[in-house]
mmCIF file of N, CA and C in Angstrom:
data_model
loop_
_atom_site.group_PDB
_atom_site.id
_atom_site.type_symbol
_atom_site.label_atom_id
_atom_site.label_comp_id
_atom_site.label_asym_id
_atom_site.label_seq_id
_atom_site.Cartn_x
_atom_site.Cartn_y
_atom_site.Cartn_z
ATOM 1 N N MET Y 1 -16.440 -28.701 50.719
ATOM 2 C CA MET Y 1 -15.155 -28.309 50.188
ATOM 3 C C MET Y 1 -14.747 -27.000 50.858
ATOM 4 N N THR Y 2 -13.535 -26.921 51.275
ATOM 5 C CA THR Y 2 -13.067 -25.724 51.954
ATOM 6 C C THR Y 2 -12.611 -24.690 50.944
ATOM 7 N N GLN Y 3 -12.416 -23.522 51.456
ATOM 8 C CA GLN Y 3 -11.998 -22.414 50.602
ATOM 9 C C GLN Y 3 -10.595 -22.640 50.033
ATOM 10 N N THR Y 4 -9.707 -23.194 50.794
ATOM 11 C CA THR Y 4 -8.350 -23.450 50.306
ATOM 12 C C THR Y 4 -8.337 -24.530 49.227
ATOM 13 N N ALA Y 5 -9.208 -25.519 49.346
ATOM 14 C CA ALA Y 5 -9.288 -26.560 48.320
ATOM 15 C C ALA Y 5 -9.829 -25.968 47.013
ATOM 16 N N ALA Y 6 -10.775 -25.069 47.127
ATOM 17 C CA ALA Y 6 -11.341 -24.419 45.942
ATOM 18 C C ALA Y 6 -10.290 -23.545 45.268
ATOM 19 N N ARG Y 7 -9.506 -22.860 46.072
ATOM 20 C CA ARG Y 7 -8.431 -22.032 45.512
ATOM 21 C C ARG Y 7 -7.390 -22.887 44.806
ATOM 22 N N ARG Y 8 -7.057 -23.999 45.397
ATOM 23 C CA ARG Y 8 -6.078 -24.906 44.816
ATOM 24 C C ARG Y 8 -6.573 -25.436 43.466
ATOM 25 N N ILE Y 9 -7.823 -25.806 43.409
ATOM 26 C CA ILE Y 9 -8.412 -26.287 42.148
ATOM 27 C C ILE Y 9 -8.438 -25.155 41.122
ATOM 28 N N GLY Y 10 -8.783 -23.967 41.574
ATOM 29 C CA GLY Y 10 -8.807 -22.806 40.683
ATOM 30 C C GLY Y 10 -7.439 -22.494 40.103
ATOM 31 N N ARG Y 11 -6.416 -22.529 40.950
ATOM 32 C CA ARG Y 11 -5.048 -22.276 40.473
ATOM 33 C C ARG Y 11 -4.599 -23.350 39.487
ATOM 34 N N THR Y 12 -4.935 -24.577 39.793
ATOM 35 C CA THR Y 12 -4.559 -25.677 38.900
ATOM 36 C C THR Y 12 -5.215 -25.499 37.540
ATOM 37 N N LEU Y 13 -6.503 -25.181 37.544
ATOM 38 C CA LEU Y 13 -7.198 -24.944 36.266
ATOM 39 C C LEU Y 13 -6.621 -23.744 35.524
ATOM 40 N N ALA Y 14 -6.268 -22.706 36.270
ATOM 41 C CA ALA Y 14 -5.707 -21.511 35.650
ATOM 42 C C ALA Y 14 -4.382 -21.803 34.953
ATOM 43 N N LEU Y 15 -3.631 -22.763 35.471
ATOM 44 C CA LEU Y 15 -2.360 -23.114 34.853
ATOM 45 C C LEU Y 15 -2.518 -24.157 33.740
ATOM 46 N N VAL Y 16 -3.385 -25.115 33.943
ATOM 47 C CA VAL Y 16 -3.505 -26.229 33.018
ATOM 48 C C VAL Y 16 -4.417 -25.908 31.833
ATOM 49 N N LEU Y 17 -5.500 -25.201 32.067
ATOM 50 C CA LEU Y 17 -6.482 -24.949 31.014
ATOM 51 C C LEU Y 17 -5.896 -24.242 29.783
ATOM 52 N N PRO Y 18 -5.114 -23.169 29.919
ATOM 53 C CA PRO Y 18 -4.537 -22.551 28.712
ATOM 54 C C PRO Y 18 -3.643 -23.501 27.918
ATOM 55 N N VAL Y 19 -2.884 -24.340 28.622
ATOM 56 C CA VAL Y 19 -2.008 -25.293 27.942
ATOM 57 C C VAL Y 19 -2.838 -26.300 27.155
ATOM 58 N N VAL Y 20 -3.901 -26.793 27.756
ATOM 59 C CA VAL Y 20 -4.769 -27.749 27.086
ATOM 60 C C VAL Y 20 -5.431 -27.111 25.865
ATOM 61 N N LEU Y 21 -5.890 -25.884 25.997
ATOM 62 C CA LEU Y 21 -6.540 -25.199 24.875
ATOM 63 C C LEU Y 21 -5.567 -24.968 23.723
ATOM 64 N N VAL Y 22 -4.365 -24.550 24.024
ATOM 65 C CA VAL Y 22 -3.370 -24.325 22.971
ATOM 66 C C VAL Y 22 -3.029 -25.618 22.260
ATOM 67 N N LEU Y 23 -2.789 -26.657 23.021
ATOM 68 C CA LEU Y 23 -2.441 -27.938 22.401
ATOM 69 C C LEU Y 23 -3.586 -28.499 21.572
ATOM 70 N N SER Y 24 -4.800 -28.418 22.076
ATOM 71 C CA SER Y 24 -5.923 -28.956 21.311
ATOM 72 C C SER Y 24 -6.166 -28.129 20.046
ATOM 73 N N GLY Y 25 -5.967 -26.825 20.134
ATOM 74 C CA GLY Y 25 -6.110 -25.981 18.940
ATOM 75 C C GLY Y 25 -5.049 -26.281 17.912
ATOM 76 N N THR Y 26 -3.828 -26.506 18.357
ATOM 77 C CA THR Y 26 -2.735 -26.842 17.443
ATOM 78 C C THR Y 26 -2.992 -28.172 16.756
ATOM 79 N N LEU Y 27 -3.438 -29.139 17.517
ATOM 80 C CA LEU Y 27 -3.730 -30.447 16.934
ATOM 81 C C LEU Y 27 -4.901 -30.374 15.961
ATOM 82 N N ALA Y 28 -5.891 -29.558 16.277
ATOM 83 C CA ALA Y 28 -7.045 -29.427 15.391
ATOM 84 C C ALA Y 28 -6.634 -28.802 14.064
ATOM 85 N N VAL Y 29 -5.784 -27.805 14.088
ATOM 86 C CA VAL Y 29 -5.360 -27.134 12.855
ATOM 87 C C VAL Y 29 -4.498 -28.050 12.001
ATOM 88 N N THR Y 30 -3.641 -28.824 12.619
ATOM 89 C CA THR Y 30 -2.773 -29.692 11.832
ATOM 90 C C THR Y 30 -3.496 -30.900 11.271
ATOM 91 N N SER Y 31 -4.676 -31.223 11.803
ATOM 92 C CA SER Y 31 -5.377 -32.406 11.312
ATOM 93 C C SER Y 31 -6.448 -32.094 10.260
ATOM 94 N N VAL Y 32 -6.625 -30.837 9.886
ATOM 95 C CA VAL Y 32 -7.617 -30.519 8.861
ATOM 96 C C VAL Y 32 -7.066 -30.904 7.489
ATOM 97 N N PRO Y 33 -7.942 -31.256 6.552
ATOM 98 C CA PRO Y 33 -7.472 -31.744 5.256
ATOM 99 C C PRO Y 33 -6.655 -30.719 4.465
ATOM 100 N N TRP Y 34 -6.961 -29.438 4.582
ATOM 101 C CA TRP Y 34 -6.252 -28.456 3.773
ATOM 102 C C TRP Y 34 -4.847 -28.168 4.278
ATOM 103 N N ALA Y 35 -4.460 -28.717 5.419
ATOM 104 C CA ALA Y 35 -3.110 -28.504 5.936
ATOM 105 C C ALA Y 35 -2.098 -29.456 5.312
ATOM 106 N N ASN Y 36 -2.548 -30.397 4.519
ATOM 107 C CA ASN Y 36 -1.662 -31.357 3.872
ATOM 108 C C ASN Y 36 -0.785 -30.629 2.854
ATOM 109 N N ARG Y 37 0.485 -30.771 2.954
ATOM 110 C CA ARG Y 37 1.429 -30.050 2.090
ATOM 111 C C ARG Y 37 1.286 -30.438 0.623
ATOM 112 N N SER Y 38 1.106 -31.713 0.327
ATOM 113 C CA SER Y 38 1.044 -32.135 -1.070
ATOM 114 C C SER Y 38 -0.199 -31.595 -1.754
ATOM 115 N N THR Y 39 -1.334 -31.542 -1.049
ATOM 116 C CA THR Y 39 -2.567 -31.000 -1.623
ATOM 117 C C THR Y 39 -2.400 -29.516 -1.896
ATOM 118 N N GLU Y 40 -1.763 -28.813 -0.960
ATOM 119 C CA GLU Y 40 -1.576 -27.373 -1.108
ATOM 120 C C GLU Y 40 -0.721 -27.064 -2.335
ATOM 121 N N SER Y 41 0.352 -27.812 -2.527
ATOM 122 C CA SER Y 41 1.220 -27.552 -3.664
ATOM 123 C C SER Y 41 0.518 -27.881 -4.977
ATOM 124 N N GLN Y 42 -0.340 -28.911 -4.966
ATOM 125 C CA GLN Y 42 -1.091 -29.236 -6.172
ATOM 126 C C GLN Y 42 -2.061 -28.116 -6.503
ATOM 127 N N MET Y 43 -2.700 -27.554 -5.488
ATOM 128 C CA MET Y 43 -3.658 -26.472 -5.723
ATOM 129 C C MET Y 43 -2.942 -25.235 -6.254
ATOM 130 N N LEU Y 44 -1.780 -24.920 -5.693
ATOM 131 C CA LEU Y 44 -1.039 -23.768 -6.170
ATOM 132 C C LEU Y 44 -0.562 -23.968 -7.604
ATOM 133 N N THR Y 45 -0.110 -25.153 -7.919
ATOM 134 C CA THR Y 45 0.348 -25.446 -9.273
ATOM 135 C C THR Y 45 -0.798 -25.343 -10.257
ATOM 136 N N ALA Y 46 -1.942 -25.880 -9.896
ATOM 137 C CA ALA Y 46 -3.092 -25.840 -10.789
ATOM 138 C C ALA Y 46 -3.548 -24.410 -11.018
ATOM 139 N N SER Y 47 -3.543 -23.591 -9.979
ATOM 140 C CA SER Y 47 -4.017 -22.224 -10.152
ATOM 141 C C SER Y 47 -3.006 -21.377 -10.923
ATOM 142 N N SER Y 48 -1.717 -21.655 -10.777
ATOM 143 C CA SER Y 48 -0.726 -20.851 -11.481
ATOM 144 C C SER Y 48 -0.719 -21.136 -12.983
ATOM 145 N N GLU Y 49 -1.200 -22.288 -13.382
ATOM 146 C CA GLU Y 49 -1.253 -22.599 -14.809
ATOM 147 C C GLU Y 49 -2.333 -21.793 -15.516
ATOM 148 N N ASN Y 50 -3.360 -21.385 -14.785
ATOM 149 C CA ASN Y 50 -4.491 -20.700 -15.394
ATOM 150 C C ASN Y 50 -4.386 -19.184 -15.356
ATOM 151 N N VAL Y 51 -3.280 -18.639 -14.874
ATOM 152 C CA VAL Y 51 -3.127 -17.198 -14.776
ATOM 153 C C VAL Y 51 -2.834 -16.632 -16.153
ATOM 154 N N SER Y 52 -3.569 -15.598 -16.510
ATOM 155 C CA SER Y 52 -3.330 -14.979 -17.808
ATOM 156 C C SER Y 52 -2.295 -13.872 -17.675
ATOM 157 N N VAL Y 53 -1.688 -13.517 -18.763
ATOM 158 C CA VAL Y 53 -0.687 -12.462 -18.766
ATOM 159 C C VAL Y 53 -1.339 -11.126 -18.434
ATOM 160 N N ARG Y 54 -2.553 -10.948 -18.846
ATOM 161 C CA ARG Y 54 -3.268 -9.706 -18.606
ATOM 162 C C ARG Y 54 -3.515 -9.453 -17.118
ATOM 163 N N ALA Y 55 -3.537 -10.507 -16.319
ATOM 164 C CA ALA Y 55 -3.798 -10.355 -14.893
ATOM 165 C C ALA Y 55 -2.662 -9.627 -14.171
ATOM 166 N N ALA Y 56 -1.482 -9.602 -14.746
ATOM 167 C CA ALA Y 56 -0.373 -8.888 -14.134
ATOM 168 C C ALA Y 56 -0.656 -7.392 -14.227
ATOM 169 N N SER Y 57 -0.967 -6.787 -13.094
ATOM 170 C CA SER Y 57 -1.333 -5.385 -13.106
ATOM 171 C C SER Y 57 -0.152 -4.522 -12.705
ATOM 172 N N ARG Y 58 -0.288 -3.248 -12.987
ATOM 173 C CA ARG Y 58 0.763 -2.306 -12.631
ATOM 174 C C ARG Y 58 0.622 -1.898 -11.178
ATOM 175 N N ALA Y 59 1.696 -1.407 -10.638
ATOM 176 C CA ALA Y 59 1.700 -0.968 -9.243
ATOM 177 C C ALA Y 59 0.777 0.240 -9.088
ATOM 178 N N PRO Y 60 0.153 0.391 -7.923
ATOM 179 C CA PRO Y 60 -0.774 1.503 -7.700
ATOM 180 C C PRO Y 60 -0.136 2.877 -7.911
ATOM 181 N N HIS Y 61 1.136 3.030 -7.546
ATOM 182 C CA HIS Y 61 1.764 4.340 -7.720
ATOM 183 C C HIS Y 61 1.979 4.666 -9.209
ATOM 184 N N GLU Y 62 2.180 3.646 -10.041
ATOM 185 C CA GLU Y 62 2.320 3.891 -11.478
ATOM 186 C C GLU Y 62 0.994 4.307 -12.094
ATOM 187 N N VAL Y 63 -0.082 3.670 -11.651
ATOM 188 C CA VAL Y 63 -1.417 4.037 -12.118
ATOM 189 C C VAL Y 63 -1.732 5.468 -11.698
ATOM 190 N N LEU Y 64 -1.413 5.798 -10.450
ATOM 191 C CA LEU Y 64 -1.652 7.154 -9.950
ATOM 192 C C LEU Y 64 -0.845 8.174 -10.740
ATOM 193 N N ARG Y 65 0.423 7.872 -11.014
ATOM 194 C CA ARG Y 65 1.274 8.796 -11.761
ATOM 195 C C ARG Y 65 0.667 9.104 -13.137
ATOM 196 N N GLU Y 66 0.228 8.061 -13.834
ATOM 197 C CA GLU Y 66 -0.375 8.282 -15.152
ATOM 198 C C GLU Y 66 -1.650 9.102 -15.069
ATOM 199 N N LYS Y 67 -2.475 8.823 -14.068
ATOM 200 C CA LYS Y 67 -3.723 9.576 -13.899
ATOM 201 C C LYS Y 67 -3.426 11.046 -13.628
ATOM 202 N N LEU Y 68 -2.433 11.304 -12.770
ATOM 203 C CA LEU Y 68 -2.104 12.686 -12.428
ATOM 204 C C LEU Y 68 -1.470 13.425 -13.607
ATOM 205 N N LEU Y 69 -0.662 12.743 -14.394
ATOM 206 C CA LEU Y 69 -0.099 13.383 -15.584
ATOM 207 C C LEU Y 69 -1.204 13.724 -16.580
ATOM 208 N N THR Y 70 -2.218 12.876 -16.658
ATOM 209 C CA THR Y 70 -3.371 13.171 -17.508
ATOM 210 C C THR Y 70 -4.130 14.372 -16.965
ATOM 211 N N ASP Y 71 -4.327 14.433 -15.642
ATOM 212 C CA ASP Y 71 -4.981 15.595 -15.021
ATOM 213 C C ASP Y 71 -4.206 16.875 -15.329
ATOM 214 N N LEU Y 72 -2.883 16.786 -15.257
ATOM 215 C CA LEU Y 72 -2.046 17.950 -15.539
ATOM 216 C C LEU Y 72 -2.248 18.424 -16.975
ATOM 217 N N GLN Y 73 -2.319 17.482 -17.918
ATOM 218 C CA GLN Y 73 -2.472 17.845 -19.329
ATOM 219 C C GLN Y 73 -3.878 18.381 -19.622
ATOM 220 N N GLN Y 74 -4.899 17.743 -19.046
ATOM 221 C CA GLN Y 74 -6.276 18.125 -19.353
ATOM 222 C C GLN Y 74 -6.761 19.316 -18.538
ATOM 223 N N LYS Y 75 -6.251 19.483 -17.343
ATOM 224 C CA LYS Y 75 -6.702 20.577 -16.471
ATOM 225 C C LYS Y 75 -5.526 21.501 -16.201
ATOM 226 N N ASP Y 76 -4.903 21.345 -15.039
ATOM 227 C CA ASP Y 76 -3.688 22.101 -14.740
ATOM 228 C C ASP Y 76 -2.926 21.413 -13.615
ATOM 229 N N PRO Y 77 -1.684 21.822 -13.379
ATOM 230 C CA PRO Y 77 -0.870 21.177 -12.338
ATOM 231 C C PRO Y 77 -1.467 21.304 -10.938
ATOM 232 N N GLY Y 78 -2.205 22.362 -10.683
ATOM 233 C CA GLY Y 78 -2.827 22.535 -9.371
ATOM 234 C C GLY Y 78 -3.809 21.417 -9.067
ATOM 235 N N VAL Y 79 -4.599 21.044 -10.050
ATOM 236 C CA VAL Y 79 -5.554 19.942 -9.885
ATOM 237 C C VAL Y 79 -4.801 18.638 -9.643
ATOM 238 N N ALA Y 80 -3.750 18.419 -10.405
ATOM 239 C CA ALA Y 80 -2.959 17.190 -10.250
ATOM 240 C C ALA Y 80 -2.323 17.117 -8.866
ATOM 241 N N LEU Y 81 -1.800 18.235 -8.369
ATOM 242 C CA LEU Y 81 -1.185 18.238 -7.039
ATOM 243 C C LEU Y 81 -2.215 18.016 -5.940
ATOM 244 N N THR Y 82 -3.386 18.606 -6.091
ATOM 245 C CA THR Y 82 -4.454 18.378 -5.114
ATOM 246 C C THR Y 82 -4.858 16.905 -5.103
ATOM 247 N N ASN Y 83 -4.995 16.316 -6.285
ATOM 248 C CA ASN Y 83 -5.355 14.897 -6.367
ATOM 249 C C ASN Y 83 -4.253 14.005 -5.802
ATOM 250 N N LEU Y 84 -3.002 14.403 -5.987
ATOM 251 C CA LEU Y 84 -1.888 13.653 -5.400
ATOM 252 C C LEU Y 84 -1.971 13.674 -3.881
ATOM 253 N N GLN Y 85 -2.197 14.843 -3.328
ATOM 254 C CA GLN Y 85 -2.289 14.965 -1.874
ATOM 255 C C GLN Y 85 -3.449 14.134 -1.335
ATOM 256 N N ARG Y 86 -4.587 14.175 -1.991
ATOM 257 C CA ARG Y 86 -5.745 13.390 -1.544
ATOM 258 C C ARG Y 86 -5.478 11.888 -1.659
ATOM 259 N N ALA Y 87 -4.804 11.478 -2.727
ATOM 260 C CA ALA Y 87 -4.501 10.052 -2.909
ATOM 261 C C ALA Y 87 -3.587 9.540 -1.807
ATOM 262 N N VAL Y 88 -2.590 10.334 -1.435
ATOM 263 C CA VAL Y 88 -1.652 9.930 -0.385
ATOM 264 C C VAL Y 88 -2.359 9.917 0.976
ATOM 265 N N GLU Y 89 -3.235 10.878 1.201
ATOM 266 C CA GLU Y 89 -3.986 10.888 2.462
ATOM 267 C C GLU Y 89 -4.930 9.687 2.541
ATOM 268 N N GLY Y 90 -5.530 9.327 1.407
ATOM 269 C CA GLY Y 90 -6.458 8.203 1.382
ATOM 270 C C GLY Y 90 -5.780 6.852 1.402
ATOM 271 N N ARG Y 91 -4.570 6.800 0.899
ATOM 272 C CA ARG Y 91 -3.834 5.532 0.837
ATOM 273 C C ARG Y 91 -2.386 5.794 1.241
ATOM 274 N N PRO Y 92 -2.098 5.767 2.526
ATOM 275 C CA PRO Y 92 -0.769 6.122 3.034
ATOM 276 C C PRO Y 92 0.384 5.317 2.437
ATOM 277 N N SER Y 93 0.116 4.145 1.903
ATOM 278 C CA SER Y 93 1.201 3.357 1.307
ATOM 279 C C SER Y 93 1.799 4.049 0.084
ATOM 280 N N LEU Y 94 1.087 5.020 -0.481
ATOM 281 C CA LEU Y 94 1.600 5.760 -1.633
ATOM 282 C C LEU Y 94 2.576 6.865 -1.218
ATOM 283 N N ALA Y 95 2.675 7.151 0.064
ATOM 284 C CA ALA Y 95 3.506 8.264 0.536
ATOM 285 C C ALA Y 95 4.962 8.127 0.118
ATOM 286 N N ARG Y 96 5.475 6.899 0.073
ATOM 287 C CA ARG Y 96 6.894 6.735 -0.288
ATOM 288 C C ARG Y 96 7.156 7.064 -1.754
ATOM 289 N N HIS Y 97 6.121 7.119 -2.576
ATOM 290 C CA HIS Y 97 6.268 7.452 -3.986
ATOM 291 C C HIS Y 97 5.872 8.905 -4.275
ATOM 292 N N CYS Y 98 5.387 9.593 -3.267
ATOM 293 C CA CYS Y 98 4.845 10.936 -3.446
ATOM 294 C C CYS Y 98 5.870 11.909 -4.024
ATOM 295 N N MET Y 99 7.077 11.899 -3.497
ATOM 296 C CA MET Y 99 8.085 12.855 -3.954
ATOM 297 C C MET Y 99 8.440 12.620 -5.421
ATOM 298 N N ALA Y 100 8.586 11.382 -5.811
ATOM 299 C CA ALA Y 100 8.931 11.075 -7.204
ATOM 300 C C ALA Y 100 7.796 11.477 -8.148
ATOM 301 N N ILE Y 101 6.563 11.228 -7.740
ATOM 302 C CA ILE Y 101 5.420 11.593 -8.578
ATOM 303 C C ILE Y 101 5.327 13.107 -8.694
ATOM 304 N N ALA Y 102 5.479 13.820 -7.571
ATOM 305 C CA ALA Y 102 5.412 15.282 -7.598
ATOM 306 C C ALA Y 102 6.527 15.864 -8.471
ATOM 307 N N ARG Y 103 7.701 15.282 -8.410
ATOM 308 C CA ARG Y 103 8.818 15.738 -9.244
ATOM 309 C C ARG Y 103 8.492 15.533 -10.726
ATOM 310 N N ASP Y 104 7.908 14.382 -11.050
ATOM 311 C CA ASP Y 104 7.503 14.123 -12.443
ATOM 312 C C ASP Y 104 6.438 15.112 -12.898
ATOM 313 N N LEU Y 105 5.528 15.450 -11.994
ATOM 314 C CA LEU Y 105 4.503 16.454 -12.335
ATOM 315 C C LEU Y 105 5.152 17.811 -12.600
ATOM 316 N N GLY Y 106 6.171 18.155 -11.814
ATOM 317 C CA GLY Y 106 6.878 19.419 -12.030
ATOM 318 C C GLY Y 106 7.553 19.462 -13.389
ATOM 319 N N ARG Y 107 8.178 18.359 -13.761
ATOM 320 C CA ARG Y 107 8.832 18.294 -15.078
ATOM 321 C C ARG Y 107 7.816 18.407 -16.209
ATOM 322 N N ALA Y 108 6.695 17.718 -16.050
ATOM 323 C CA ALA Y 108 5.653 17.766 -17.081
ATOM 324 C C ALA Y 108 5.031 19.156 -17.160
ATOM 325 N N ALA Y 109 4.928 19.838 -16.028
ATOM 326 C CA ALA Y 109 4.372 21.194 -16.020
ATOM 327 C C ALA Y 109 5.275 22.158 -16.779
ATOM 328 N N VAL Y 110 6.581 22.007 -16.629
ATOM 329 C CA VAL Y 110 7.516 22.860 -17.373
ATOM 330 C C VAL Y 110 7.385 22.598 -18.869
ATOM 331 N N ALA Y 111 7.276 21.343 -19.240
ATOM 332 C CA ALA Y 111 7.143 21.005 -20.661
ATOM 333 C C ALA Y 111 5.872 21.611 -21.255
ATOM 334 N N ARG Y 112 4.819 21.665 -20.467
ATOM 335 C CA ARG Y 112 3.531 22.175 -20.980
ATOM 336 C C ARG Y 112 3.395 23.689 -20.844
ATOM 337 N N TYR Y 113 3.806 24.257 -19.703
ATOM 338 C CA TYR Y 113 3.538 25.663 -19.406
ATOM 339 C C TYR Y 113 4.775 26.559 -19.396
ATOM 340 N N GLY Y 114 5.956 25.975 -19.446
ATOM 341 C CA GLY Y 114 7.173 26.768 -19.310
ATOM 342 C C GLY Y 114 7.524 26.924 -17.847
ATOM 343 N N PRO Y 115 8.803 27.240 -17.555
ATOM 344 C CA PRO Y 115 9.261 27.247 -16.168
ATOM 345 C C PRO Y 115 8.580 28.288 -15.274
ATOM 346 N N THR Y 116 8.334 29.470 -15.772
ATOM 347 C CA THR Y 116 7.767 30.529 -14.931
ATOM 348 C C THR Y 116 6.330 30.207 -14.543
ATOM 349 N N ARG Y 117 5.528 29.860 -15.510
ATOM 350 C CA ARG Y 117 4.115 29.553 -15.227
ATOM 351 C C ARG Y 117 4.006 28.251 -14.428
ATOM 352 N N ALA Y 118 4.839 27.272 -14.710
ATOM 353 C CA ALA Y 118 4.800 26.009 -13.975
ATOM 354 C C ALA Y 118 5.108 26.242 -12.497
ATOM 355 N N GLN Y 119 6.065 27.118 -12.221
ATOM 356 C CA GLN Y 119 6.427 27.402 -10.831
ATOM 357 C C GLN Y 119 5.272 28.042 -10.070
ATOM 358 N N SER Y 120 4.389 28.743 -10.761
ATOM 359 C CA SER Y 120 3.258 29.393 -10.082
ATOM 360 C C SER Y 120 2.266 28.381 -9.502
ATOM 361 N N PHE Y 121 2.298 27.158 -9.974
ATOM 362 C CA PHE Y 121 1.404 26.120 -9.453
ATOM 363 C C PHE Y 121 1.993 25.403 -8.237
ATOM 364 N N SER Y 122 3.222 25.715 -7.880
ATOM 365 C CA SER Y 122 3.932 25.003 -6.819
ATOM 366 C C SER Y 122 3.186 25.070 -5.490
ATOM 367 N N ARG Y 123 3.169 23.938 -4.792
ATOM 368 C CA ARG Y 123 2.536 23.813 -3.475
ATOM 369 C C ARG Y 123 3.418 22.948 -2.593
ATOM 370 N N PRO Y 124 3.224 23.019 -1.289
ATOM 371 C CA PRO Y 124 4.036 22.176 -0.392
ATOM 372 C C PRO Y 124 3.503 20.742 -0.295
ATOM 373 N N VAL Y 125 3.280 20.119 -1.421
ATOM 374 C CA VAL Y 125 2.860 18.721 -1.444
ATOM 375 C C VAL Y 125 4.119 17.879 -1.576
ATOM 376 N N CYS Y 126 4.297 16.926 -0.715
ATOM 377 C CA CYS Y 126 5.441 16.004 -0.763
ATOM 378 C C CYS Y 126 6.776 16.739 -0.714
ATOM 379 N N ASP Y 127 6.931 17.573 0.273
ATOM 380 C CA ASP Y 127 8.210 18.261 0.492
ATOM 381 C C ASP Y 127 8.688 19.074 -0.707
ATOM 382 N N THR Y 128 7.867 19.835 -1.280
ATOM 383 C CA THR Y 128 8.188 20.718 -2.412
ATOM 384 C C THR Y 128 8.868 19.994 -3.569
ATOM 385 N N SER Y 129 8.557 18.749 -3.756
ATOM 386 C CA SER Y 129 9.158 17.990 -4.852
ATOM 387 C C SER Y 129 8.689 18.487 -6.208
ATOM 388 N N PHE Y 130 7.491 19.033 -6.274
ATOM 389 C CA PHE Y 130 7.005 19.602 -7.528
ATOM 390 C C PHE Y 130 7.933 20.737 -7.958
ATOM 391 N N ALA Y 131 8.266 21.612 -7.019
ATOM 392 C CA ALA Y 131 9.165 22.734 -7.321
ATOM 393 C C ALA Y 131 10.547 22.224 -7.736
ATOM 394 N N ALA Y 132 11.011 21.146 -7.110
ATOM 395 C CA ALA Y 132 12.302 20.569 -7.490
ATOM 396 C C ALA Y 132 12.251 20.042 -8.916
ATOM 397 N N GLY Y 133 11.151 19.422 -9.296
ATOM 398 C CA GLY Y 133 10.996 18.926 -10.672
ATOM 399 C C GLY Y 133 10.959 20.066 -11.667
ATOM 400 N N VAL Y 134 10.272 21.149 -11.304
ATOM 401 C CA VAL Y 134 10.229 22.333 -12.190
ATOM 402 C C VAL Y 134 11.624 22.881 -12.360
ATOM 403 N N SER Y 135 12.351 23.010 -11.255
ATOM 404 C CA SER Y 135 13.707 23.561 -11.296
ATOM 405 C C SER Y 135 14.653 22.693 -12.129
ATOM 406 N N GLN Y 136 14.576 21.369 -11.927
ATOM 407 C CA GLN Y 136 15.451 20.473 -12.678
ATOM 408 C C GLN Y 136 15.156 20.536 -14.170
ATOM 409 N N GLN Y 137 13.876 20.567 -14.509
ATOM 410 C CA GLN Y 137 13.496 20.615 -15.919
ATOM 411 C C GLN Y 137 13.870 21.961 -16.545
ATOM 412 N N ALA Y 138 13.704 23.038 -15.788
ATOM 413 C CA ALA Y 138 14.038 24.372 -16.300
ATOM 414 C C ALA Y 138 15.545 24.491 -16.548
ATOM 415 N N GLN Y 139 16.353 23.889 -15.700
ATOM 416 C CA GLN Y 139 17.795 23.942 -15.878
ATOM 417 C C GLN Y 139 18.223 23.107 -17.082
ATOM 418 N N GLY Y 140 17.467 22.071 -17.359
ATOM 419 C CA GLY Y 140 17.786 21.206 -18.495
ATOM 420 C C GLY Y 140 17.428 21.854 -19.815
ATOM 421 N N ASN Y 141 16.497 22.813 -19.824
ATOM 422 C CA ASN Y 141 16.086 23.480 -21.073
ATOM 423 C C ASN Y 141 16.944 24.664 -21.385
#
């Protein structure tokens, strides 16, 4: 076999082999028993009947908010803000709720400590939203 014939065979395989692999993989996936639409819908229906009401859980940011408000009441706002910052660093998906939670902590701090003392706990967590919550609550009182 000459070198040009080997190259020609190599090029042909390089073009044909990926197509064959993709098609055979697609056919294999569509022929498995669990790909049947009617079976899938029956399984989903059966599992949805057994779901209890208690299984509906609260969103992670709501759980975090309650935990931090408890920290604020039992310890102080500084501990709650530190825990908020650590929670957001550990779970970045909570970042979009950070400002609202920090603002709620600021409001709760004013209710517990008064505006002057609450402001002393202020930190640059979540764009100074804690300070904004303190300010809003202080203006409301």
